[in-house]
Amino acid sequence: LAKTTQPISMDSYEGQEVNITCSHNNIATNDYITWYQQFPSQGPRFIIQGYKTKVTNEVASLFIPADRKSSTLSLPRVSLSDTAVYYCLVVPDNTDKLIFGTGTRLQVFP
Amino acid sequence: NAGVMQNPRHLVRRRGQEARLRCSPMKGHSHVYWYRQLPEEGLKFMVYLQKENIIDESGMPKERFSAEFPKEGPSILRIQQVVRGDSAAYFCASSRLAQQMNTEAFFGQGTRLTVV
């Protein structure tokens, strides 16, 4: 399974755009890139998933370059409520378990 | 449509007692996953079950831990003879299909087990 590397923590201010980059150099052809968000004392929540290029939903955008060795989660105009841990996962399409790293702890300040 | 329901939310057990954690998946979901999370760490996969079957238990400790997902009723994670190191948050997730593209897993609120 491909290992992921992402910053341990990031700070931002309300209204700013936040970009969290994740490295996955050993990503395989059948792997998808998935991001989850976890608030304190809650279970993780699915944010977005992609295979290549760009994916956008109502919450975030996911940018994946052609070589797929990294990906960037973009959160537009963050608010205090976006303070959470964000996990980047590489998920093969033929397995059934999620392998979580330590994630990126995003702190948004007023 | 209720989400994944876990109970109890908090559980305190003395060393040597048994802990039973319950998980009711979302309606229509037949795949259940259990994860354990220690403070300041990411979630660690423990076991994946379908109705009446254990599909992958590669993350389960070999002793004292067991899991089931009966035909009727919730999935149960059982920890026998608990030790202080078992103190953690245990999360259950469910999905409609096996983890595939566009099939996200929905997590419960977790059960926080404290062993005293």
Coordinates of N, CA and C in Angstrom, one line a residue:
Chain A
L1 N 0.8 -1.2 0.0 CA 0.0 0.0 0.0 C 0.9 1.2 0.0
A2 N 0.5 2.2 -0.8 CA 1.3 3.4 -0.9 C 1.3 4.2 0.4
K3 N 2.5 4.7 0.8 CA 2.6 5.5 2.0 C 2.3 7.0 1.6
T4 N 1.7 7.7 2.6 CA 1.4 9.1 2.3 C 2.2 10.0 3.3
T5 N 2.6 11.1 2.9 CA 3.3 12.1 3.7 C 2.6 13.4 3.6
Q6 N 2.3 14.0 4.7 CA 1.6 15.3 4.7 C 2.1 16.1 5.9
P7 N 2.0 17.5 5.9 CA 2.5 18.2 7.0 C 1.8 17.9 8.3
I8 N 2.5 18.0 9.4 CA 1.9 17.6 10.7 C 0.8 18.7 11.0
S9 N 1.1 19.9 10.8 CA 0.2 21.0 11.2 C 0.3 22.2 10.2
M10 N -0.8 22.9 10.2 CA -0.9 24.2 9.4 C -1.7 25.2 10.2
D11 N -1.4 26.4 10.1 CA -2.2 27.5 10.7 C -2.7 28.4 9.5
S12 N -3.9 28.9 9.7 CA -4.5 29.8 8.8 C -5.4 30.8 9.5
Y13 N -5.9 31.8 8.7 CA -6.9 32.7 9.3 C -8.2 32.6 8.5
E14 N -9.2 33.0 9.2 CA -10.5 33.0 8.5 C -10.5 33.7 7.2
G15 N -11.2 33.2 6.2 CA -11.3 33.8 4.9 C -10.2 33.4 4.0
Q16 N -9.1 32.8 4.4 CA -8.0 32.5 3.6 C -8.3 31.1 2.9
E17 N -7.6 30.9 1.8 CA -7.6 29.6 1.1 C -6.5 28.8 1.7
V18 N -6.8 27.5 2.0 CA -5.8 26.6 2.6 C -5.5 25.5 1.6
N19 N -4.3 25.2 1.4 CA -3.9 24.1 0.5 C -3.0 23.2 1.3
I20 N -3.4 21.9 1.4 CA -2.7 20.9 2.1 C -2.2 19.9 1.0
T21 N -0.9 19.7 1.0 CA -0.3 18.8 0.0 C 0.1 17.5 0.6
C22 N -0.1 16.5 -0.1 CA 0.1 15.1 0.3 C 1.0 14.4 -0.7
S23 N 2.1 13.8 -0.3 CA 3.0 13.0 -1.2 C 2.6 11.6 -1.1
H24 N 2.6 10.9 -2.2 CA 2.4 9.5 -2.3 C 3.1 9.0 -3.5
N25 N 4.5 8.9 -3.3 CA 5.4 8.6 -4.4 C 5.1 7.2 -5.0
N26 N 4.7 6.3 -4.1 CA 4.5 4.9 -4.6 C 3.1 4.5 -5.0
I27 N 2.3 5.5 -5.4 CA 1.0 5.2 -5.7 C 0.9 4.3 -6.9
A28 N -0.1 3.4 -6.9 CA -0.2 2.4 -7.9 C -1.3 2.8 -8.9
T29 N -1.4 2.1 -10.0 CA -2.3 2.4 -11.0 C -3.8 2.3 -10.6
N30 N -4.1 1.4 -9.7 CA -5.5 1.2 -9.3 C -5.8 1.9 -7.9
D31 N -4.9 2.8 -7.5 CA -5.1 3.6 -6.3 C -5.9 4.9 -6.6
Y32 N -6.8 5.2 -5.6 CA -7.5 6.5 -5.6 C -7.0 7.3 -4.4
I33 N -7.1 8.6 -4.6 CA -6.7 9.5 -3.5 C -8.0 10.0 -2.8
T34 N -8.0 9.9 -1.5 CA -9.2 10.2 -0.8 C -8.8 11.0 0.5
W35 N -9.6 12.0 0.8 CA -9.4 12.9 1.9 C -10.5 12.8 2.9
Y36 N -10.2 12.7 4.2 CA -11.2 12.7 5.3 C -10.8 13.8 6.2
Q37 N -11.9 14.3 6.9 CA -11.8 15.3 7.9 C -12.2 14.8 9.2
Q38 N -11.5 15.1 10.3 CA -11.9 14.6 11.6 C -11.9 15.8 12.6
F39 N -13.1 16.0 13.2 CA -13.2 17.0 14.3 C -12.9 16.3 15.6
P40 N -12.5 17.0 16.7 CA -12.2 16.4 18.0 C -13.5 15.6 18.5
S41 N -13.2 14.5 19.0 CA -14.2 13.6 19.6 C -15.3 13.1 18.6
Q42 N -15.0 13.2 17.3 CA -15.9 12.6 16.3 C -15.2 11.7 15.3
G43 N -16.0 10.9 14.6 CA -15.4 10.0 13.6 C -15.0 10.8 12.4
P44 N -14.1 10.3 11.5 CA -13.7 11.0 10.3 C -14.9 11.1 9.3
R45 N -14.9 12.1 8.5 CA -15.9 12.4 7.5 C -15.3 12.5 6.2
F46 N -15.8 11.8 5.2 CA -15.3 11.9 3.8 C -15.5 13.3 3.3
I47 N -14.4 13.7 2.6 CA -14.4 15.1 2.0 C -14.5 14.9 0.5
I48 N -13.5 14.2 -0.1 CA -13.4 14.2 -1.5 C -12.5 13.1 -2.0
Q49 N -12.7 12.6 -3.2 CA -11.9 11.6 -3.7 C -11.6 11.8 -5.2
G50 N -10.4 11.4 -5.7 CA -10.1 11.6 -7.1 C -9.1 10.6 -7.6
Y51 N -9.0 10.6 -8.9 CA -8.0 9.7 -9.5 C -6.9 10.5 -10.2
K52 N -7.3 11.5 -11.0 CA -6.4 12.3 -11.6 C -7.0 13.7 -12.0
T53 N -6.2 14.6 -12.3 CA -6.6 16.0 -12.7 C -7.3 16.7 -11.5
K54 N -8.5 17.2 -11.7 CA -9.1 18.0 -10.6 C -10.5 17.6 -10.4
V55 N -10.8 17.5 -9.1 CA -12.2 17.2 -8.6 C -12.6 18.3 -7.7
T56 N -13.9 18.7 -7.9 CA -14.4 19.8 -7.0 C -15.8 19.4 -6.5
N57 N -16.0 19.7 -5.3 CA -17.4 19.5 -4.7 C -17.7 20.8 -3.9
E58 N -18.8 20.7 -3.2 CA -19.2 21.9 -2.4 C -18.3 22.2 -1.3
V59 N -17.5 21.3 -0.9 CA -16.6 21.5 0.3 C -15.2 21.9 -0.1
A60 N -14.6 21.2 -1.1 CA -13.2 21.4 -1.4 C -12.9 21.0 -2.8
S61 N -11.7 21.3 -3.2 CA -11.2 20.9 -4.5 C -9.9 20.0 -4.3
L62 N -9.7 19.1 -5.2 CA -8.6 18.2 -5.1 C -7.9 18.3 -6.4
F63 N -6.6 18.6 -6.3 CA -5.7 18.7 -7.5 C -4.7 17.6 -7.5
I64 N -4.7 16.9 -8.7 CA -3.8 15.8 -8.8 C -3.0 15.9 -10.1
P65 N -1.7 16.1 -10.0 CA -0.9 16.2 -11.2 C -0.8 14.9 -12.0
A66 N -0.3 15.1 -13.2 CA -0.3 13.9 -14.1 C 0.4 12.7 -13.6
D67 N 1.5 12.9 -12.9 CA 2.3 11.7 -12.4 C 1.6 11.1 -11.1
R68 N 0.6 11.8 -10.5 CA -0.1 11.3 -9.4 C 0.7 11.0 -8.2
K69 N 1.9 11.5 -8.1 CA 2.7 11.3 -6.9 C 2.5 12.2 -5.8
S70 N 1.6 13.2 -6.0 CA 1.2 14.1 -4.9 C -0.2 14.5 -5.2
S71 N -0.8 15.1 -4.2 CA -2.2 15.7 -4.4 C -2.3 16.9 -3.5
T72 N -3.2 17.8 -3.8 CA -3.4 19.0 -3.0 C -4.9 19.2 -2.7
L73 N -5.2 19.2 -1.4 CA -6.6 19.5 -1.0 C -6.7 21.0 -0.8
S74 N -7.6 21.6 -1.5 CA -7.8 23.1 -1.4 C -9.1 23.4 -0.7
L75 N -9.0 24.2 0.4 CA -10.2 24.6 1.1 C -10.4 26.1 0.9
P76 N -11.4 26.5 0.2 CA -11.5 27.9 -0.1 C -12.1 28.7 1.1
R77 N -11.6 29.8 1.4 CA -12.2 30.7 2.4 C -12.5 30.0 3.7
V78 N -11.5 29.5 4.4 CA -11.8 28.7 5.6 C -12.4 29.5 6.7
S79 N -13.1 28.8 7.6 CA -13.7 29.5 8.7 C -13.2 28.7 10.0
L80 N -13.6 29.2 11.1 CA -13.2 28.6 12.4 C -13.6 27.2 12.5
S81 N -14.7 26.9 11.9 CA -15.3 25.5 11.9 C -14.5 24.5 11.1
D82 N -13.6 25.0 10.3 CA -12.7 24.1 9.5 C -11.5 23.6 10.3
T83 N -11.4 24.1 11.5 CA -10.3 23.6 12.4 C -10.6 22.1 12.6
A84 N -9.6 21.3 12.2 CA -9.8 19.8 12.2 C -8.5 19.1 11.8
V85 N -8.5 17.8 11.8 CA -7.4 17.0 11.3 C -7.8 16.5 9.9
Y86 N -7.0 16.7 8.9 CA -7.3 16.3 7.6 C -6.3 15.1 7.2
Y87 N -6.9 14.0 6.7 CA -6.2 12.8 6.4 C -6.2 12.6 4.9
C88 N -5.0 12.4 4.4 CA -4.9 12.0 3.0 C -4.7 10.5 2.9
L89 N -5.5 9.8 2.1 CA -5.4 8.3 2.0 C -5.3 7.9 0.6
V90 N -4.5 6.9 0.4 CA -4.4 6.2 -0.9 C -5.2 4.9 -0.8
V91 N -6.2 4.7 -1.6 CA -7.1 3.6 -1.4 C -7.1 2.8 -2.7
P92 N -6.6 1.6 -2.7 CA -6.7 0.7 -3.8 C -8.1 0.3 -4.1
D93 N -8.5 0.1 -5.3 CA -9.9 -0.2 -5.6 C -10.2 -1.7 -5.4
N94 N -9.2 -2.5 -5.0 CA -9.5 -3.9 -4.7 C -9.3 -4.3 -3.3
T95 N -9.2 -3.3 -2.4 CA -9.1 -3.6 -0.9 C -10.3 -2.9 -0.2
D96 N -10.4 -3.2 1.0 CA -11.6 -2.7 1.8 C -11.3 -2.0 3.0
K97 N -10.0 -1.7 3.2 CA -9.7 -1.0 4.5 C -8.9 0.3 4.2
L98 N -9.2 1.3 5.1 CA -8.5 2.6 5.0 C -7.3 2.6 5.9
I99 N -6.2 3.1 5.3 CA -5.0 3.2 6.1 C -4.7 4.7 6.4
F100 N -4.9 5.1 7.6 CA -4.8 6.4 8.0 C -3.3 6.7 8.5
G101 N -2.8 7.9 8.1 CA -1.6 8.4 8.7 C -1.9 9.2 9.9
T102 N -1.0 10.1 10.2 CA -1.3 11.0 11.4 C -2.0 12.3 11.0
G103 N -2.1 12.5 9.7 CA -2.9 13.6 9.2 C -2.3 15.0 9.4
T104 N -3.0 16.0 8.9 CA -2.5 17.4 9.1 C -3.5 18.1 10.0
R105 N -3.0 18.7 11.1 CA -3.9 19.4 12.0 C -4.0 20.8 11.6
L106 N -5.1 21.2 11.1 CA -5.3 22.6 10.6 C -6.0 23.4 11.7
Q107 N -5.3 24.5 12.1 CA -5.9 25.4 13.1 C -6.2 26.7 12.4
V108 N -7.5 27.1 12.4 CA -7.9 28.4 11.8 C -8.2 29.4 12.9
F109 N -7.5 30.6 12.8 CA -7.6 31.6 13.7 C -8.5 32.8 13.2
P110 N -9.2 33.5 14.2 CA -10.1 34.6 13.8 C -9.3 35.8 13.2
Chain B
N1 N -32.8 9.1 7.8 CA -31.9 8.0 7.7 C -30.7 8.2 8.7
A2 N -30.8 7.5 9.8 CA -29.8 7.7 10.9 C -28.4 7.3 10.3
G3 N -27.4 7.9 10.9 CA -26.1 7.6 10.5 C -25.6 6.3 11.2
V4 N -24.3 6.1 11.2 CA -23.8 4.9 12.0 C -23.9 5.2 13.5
M5 N -24.5 4.3 14.2 CA -24.7 4.5 15.6 C -23.8 3.6 16.4
Q6 N -23.1 4.2 17.3 CA -22.2 3.5 18.2 C -22.7 3.7 19.6
N7 N -22.6 2.6 20.4 CA -22.9 2.8 21.8 C -22.1 1.8 22.6
P8 N -21.8 2.1 23.8 CA -21.9 3.4 24.4 C -20.9 4.5 23.9
R9 N -21.1 5.7 24.1 CA -20.2 6.7 23.7 C -18.9 6.7 24.6
H10 N -19.2 6.5 25.8 CA -18.1 6.4 26.8 C -18.3 5.1 27.6
L11 N -17.1 4.4 27.9 CA -17.2 3.2 28.6 C -16.0 3.1 29.5
V12 N -16.2 2.9 30.8 CA -15.1 2.8 31.7 C -15.1 1.3 32.3
R13 N -14.0 0.7 32.2 CA -13.8 -0.7 32.7 C -12.6 -0.8 33.6
R14 N -12.7 -1.6 34.5 CA -11.5 -1.9 35.4 C -10.7 -3.0 34.7
R15 N -9.4 -3.0 34.9 CA -8.5 -4.0 34.4 C -9.1 -5.4 34.6
G16 N -9.1 -6.2 33.6 CA -9.6 -7.6 33.7 C -11.1 -7.8 33.4
Q17 N -11.8 -6.7 33.3 CA -13.2 -6.8 32.9 C -13.3 -6.9 31.3
E18 N -14.5 -7.2 30.9 CA -14.8 -7.3 29.5 C -15.5 -6.0 29.0
A19 N -15.1 -5.6 27.8 CA -15.7 -4.4 27.2 C -16.5 -4.9 25.9
R20 N -17.7 -4.4 25.7 CA -18.5 -4.7 24.6 C -18.9 -3.4 23.9
L21 N -18.5 -3.3 22.6 CA -18.8 -2.0 21.9 C -19.7 -2.4 20.7
R22 N -20.7 -1.6 20.6 CA -21.7 -1.9 19.6 C -21.8 -0.9 18.4
C23 N -22.1 -1.4 17.3 CA -22.1 -0.6 16.1 C -23.3 -1.0 15.2
S24 N -24.2 -0.1 15.0 CA -25.3 -0.3 14.0 C -25.0 0.5 12.8
P25 N -24.8 -0.2 11.6 CA -24.5 0.5 10.4 C -25.6 1.3 9.9
M26 N -25.3 2.1 8.9 CA -26.4 2.9 8.2 C -27.3 1.9 7.5
K27 N -28.6 2.3 7.4 CA -29.6 1.4 6.8 C -29.1 1.1 5.4
G28 N -29.2 -0.2 5.0 CA -28.8 -0.6 3.7 C -27.3 -0.9 3.5
H29 N -26.5 -0.7 4.6 CA -25.1 -1.0 4.5 C -24.9 -2.4 5.1
S30 N -24.1 -3.2 4.4 CA -23.8 -4.5 4.9 C -22.3 -4.7 5.2
H31 N -21.5 -3.7 5.1 CA -20.1 -3.8 5.3 C -19.7 -2.9 6.5
V32 N -19.1 -3.5 7.5 CA -18.7 -2.8 8.7 C -17.2 -2.9 9.0
Y33 N -16.6 -1.8 9.4 CA -15.2 -1.8 9.7 C -15.0 -1.2 11.1
W34 N -14.0 -1.8 11.8 CA -13.7 -1.2 13.1 C -12.3 -0.7 13.1
Y35 N -12.1 0.5 13.7 CA -10.8 1.2 13.8 C -10.5 1.6 15.2
R36 N -9.3 1.7 15.6 CA -8.9 2.1 16.9 C -8.0 3.4 16.8
Q37 N -8.2 4.3 17.6 CA -7.5 5.6 17.6 C -6.9 5.9 19.0
L38 N -5.6 6.0 19.0 CA -5.0 6.4 20.3 C -4.8 8.0 20.2
P39 N -4.7 8.6 21.3 CA -4.6 10.1 21.3 C -3.5 10.6 20.4
E40 N -3.8 11.6 19.6 CA -2.8 12.3 18.8 C -2.3 11.4 17.6
E41 N -3.0 10.3 17.4 CA -2.6 9.4 16.3 C -3.8 9.2 15.3
G42 N -3.4 8.7 14.2 CA -4.5 8.4 13.2 C -5.2 7.1 13.5
L43 N -6.2 6.8 12.8 CA -7.0 5.6 13.1 C -6.3 4.4 12.5
K44 N -6.3 3.3 13.2 CA -5.7 2.0 12.8 C -6.8 1.0 12.5
F45 N -6.7 0.4 11.3 CA -7.7 -0.6 10.9 C -7.6 -1.8 11.8
M46 N -8.7 -2.3 12.2 CA -8.8 -3.6 13.0 C -9.4 -4.7 12.3
V47 N -10.6 -4.6 11.8 CA -11.3 -5.7 11.2 C -12.4 -5.2 10.3
Y48 N -12.7 -6.0 9.3 CA -13.7 -5.7 8.3 C -14.7 -6.9 8.3
L49 N -16.0 -6.6 8.4 CA -17.0 -7.7 8.5 C -18.1 -7.4 7.5
Q50 N -18.6 -8.5 7.0 CA -19.9 -8.5 6.3 C -20.9 -9.3 7.2
K51 N -22.1 -9.3 6.9 CA -23.1 -10.0 7.7 C -22.6 -11.5 7.9
E52 N -22.4 -11.9 9.1 CA -22.1 -13.2 9.5 C -20.7 -13.7 9.0
N53 N -19.9 -12.8 8.5 CA -18.6 -13.2 8.0 C -17.5 -12.1 8.4
I54 N -16.4 -12.7 8.8 CA -15.2 -11.8 9.0 C -14.4 -11.9 7.7
I55 N -14.2 -10.7 7.1 CA -13.5 -10.7 5.8 C -12.0 -10.5 6.0
D56 N -11.7 -9.6 6.8 CA -10.3 -9.2 7.0 C -10.1 -8.8 8.5
E57 N -9.3 -9.6 9.2 CA -9.1 -9.2 10.6 C -7.6 -9.0 10.9
S58 N -6.9 -8.6 9.8 CA -5.4 -8.5 9.9 C -5.0 -7.4 10.9
G59 N -5.8 -6.5 11.3 CA -5.5 -5.5 12.3 C -5.9 -5.8 13.7
M60 N -6.5 -6.9 13.9 CA -7.0 -7.3 15.3 C -5.8 -8.0 16.1
P61 N -5.7 -7.6 17.3 CA -4.7 -8.3 18.2 C -5.1 -9.8 18.3
K62 N -4.2 -10.6 18.4 CA -4.5 -12.1 18.3 C -5.2 -12.6 19.5
E63 N -5.0 -11.9 20.6 CA -5.7 -12.4 21.8 C -6.6 -11.3 22.4
R64 N -7.6 -11.8 23.1 CA -8.6 -11.0 23.8 C -9.6 -10.2 23.0
F65 N -9.3 -10.0 21.7 CA -10.2 -9.2 20.8 C -11.0 -10.1 19.9
S66 N -12.2 -9.8 19.8 CA -13.0 -10.5 18.8 C -14.1 -9.6 18.3
A67 N -14.6 -9.9 17.1 CA -15.7 -9.1 16.5 C -16.7 -10.0 15.8
E68 N -17.9 -9.5 15.7 CA -18.9 -10.3 15.0 C -19.9 -9.3 14.4
F69 N -20.6 -9.8 13.4 CA -21.7 -9.0 12.8 C -22.8 -10.0 12.4
P70 N -23.7 -10.2 13.4 CA -24.7 -11.3 13.2 C -25.7 -10.9 12.1
K71 N -26.5 -11.9 11.7 CA -27.5 -11.6 10.7 C -28.5 -10.6 11.2
E72 N -28.8 -10.6 12.4 CA -29.7 -9.6 13.0 C -29.0 -8.9 14.1
G73 N -29.1 -7.6 14.2 CA -28.5 -6.8 15.3 C -27.2 -6.2 14.9
P74 N -26.7 -5.4 15.9 CA -25.5 -4.6 15.6 C -24.2 -5.5 15.5
S75 N -23.2 -4.9 15.0 CA -21.8 -5.5 15.1 C -21.3 -5.3 16.5
I76 N -20.6 -6.2 17.0 CA -20.0 -6.2 18.3 C -18.5 -6.3 18.3
L77 N -17.8 -5.4 18.9 CA -16.4 -5.6 19.2 C -16.2 -5.9 20.6
R78 N -15.6 -7.0 20.9 CA -15.5 -7.5 22.3 C -14.0 -7.5 22.7
I79 N -13.7 -7.0 23.8 CA -12.4 -7.0 24.4 C -12.5 -7.7 25.7
Q80 N -11.8 -8.8 25.8 CA -11.8 -9.5 27.1 C -10.6 -9.2 27.9
Q81 N -10.8 -9.2 29.2 CA -9.7 -9.0 30.2 C -8.9 -7.7 29.8
V82 N -9.6 -6.6 29.8 CA -9.0 -5.3 29.3 C -7.8 -4.9 30.2
V83 N -6.9 -4.3 29.5 CA -5.7 -3.7 30.1 C -5.7 -2.2 29.8
R84 N -4.8 -1.5 30.5 CA -4.8 -0.1 30.4 C -4.4 0.3 28.9
G85 N -3.6 -0.5 28.3 CA -3.3 -0.2 26.9 C -4.4 -0.2 25.9
D86 N -5.5 -0.8 26.3 CA -6.7 -0.9 25.5 C -7.5 0.5 25.5
S87 N -7.1 1.4 26.4 CA -7.8 2.7 26.4 C -7.6 3.4 25.1
A88 N -8.7 3.7 24.4 CA -8.6 4.4 23.1 C -10.0 4.7 22.7
A89 N -10.1 5.4 21.5 CA -11.4 5.6 20.9 C -11.5 4.5 19.8
Y90 N -12.7 3.9 19.8 CA -12.9 2.8 18.8 C -14.0 3.3 17.9
F91 N -13.7 3.4 16.6 CA -14.7 3.9 15.6 C -15.1 2.7 14.7
C92 N -16.4 2.8 14.4 CA -17.0 1.9 13.5 C -17.3 2.7 12.2
A93 N -17.2 2.0 11.1 CA -17.6 2.7 9.8 C -18.4 1.6 9.0
S94 N -19.3 2.1 8.2 CA -20.0 1.2 7.3 C -20.1 1.8 5.9
S95 N -20.2 0.9 5.0 CA -20.4 1.3 3.6 C -21.4 0.3 2.9
R96 N -21.9 0.8 1.8 CA -22.9 0.0 1.1 C -22.2 -1.2 0.3
L97 N -21.0 -0.8 -0.2 CA -20.3 -1.8 -1.0 C -18.9 -1.9 -0.4
A98 N -18.1 -2.8 -0.9 CA -16.7 -2.8 -0.6 C -16.1 -1.5 -1.0
Q99 N -15.0 -1.0 -0.3 CA -14.4 0.2 -0.6 C -14.0 0.3 -2.1
Q100 N -14.7 1.1 -2.8 CA -14.3 1.3 -4.2 C -14.6 2.8 -4.5
M101 N -14.2 3.1 -5.7 CA -14.4 4.5 -6.1 C -15.8 4.9 -5.9
N102 N -16.0 6.1 -5.4 CA -17.4 6.6 -5.2 C -18.2 5.9 -4.1
T103 N -17.5 5.0 -3.4 CA -18.2 4.4 -2.2 C -17.5 4.8 -1.0
E104 N -18.1 5.8 -0.3 CA -17.4 6.3 0.9 C -17.8 5.6 2.1
A105 N -17.0 5.6 3.1 CA -17.3 5.0 4.4 C -17.8 6.0 5.3
F106 N -18.9 5.7 6.0 CA -19.5 6.6 7.0 C -19.1 6.1 8.4
F107 N -18.6 7.0 9.2 CA -18.1 6.7 10.5 C -19.1 7.1 11.6
G108 N -19.1 6.3 12.7 CA -19.9 6.7 13.8 C -19.1 7.6 14.7
Q109 N -19.7 8.0 15.8 CA -19.1 9.0 16.7 C -18.0 8.4 17.6
G110 N -18.0 7.1 17.6 CA -16.9 6.4 18.4 C -17.3 6.0 19.8
T111 N -16.6 5.1 20.3 CA -16.7 4.7 21.7 C -15.4 5.0 22.4
R112 N -15.4 5.8 23.4 CA -14.2 6.1 24.1 C -14.1 5.1 25.3
L113 N -13.1 4.2 25.3 CA -12.9 3.2 26.3 C -11.8 3.7 27.2
T114 N -12.1 3.7 28.5 CA -11.1 4.0 29.5 C -11.0 2.9 30.4
V115 N -9.8 2.4 30.6 CA -9.5 1.2 31.5 C -8.8 1.8 32.7
V116 N -9.4 1.5 33.9 CA -8.8 2.1 35.1 C -8.3 0.9 36.0

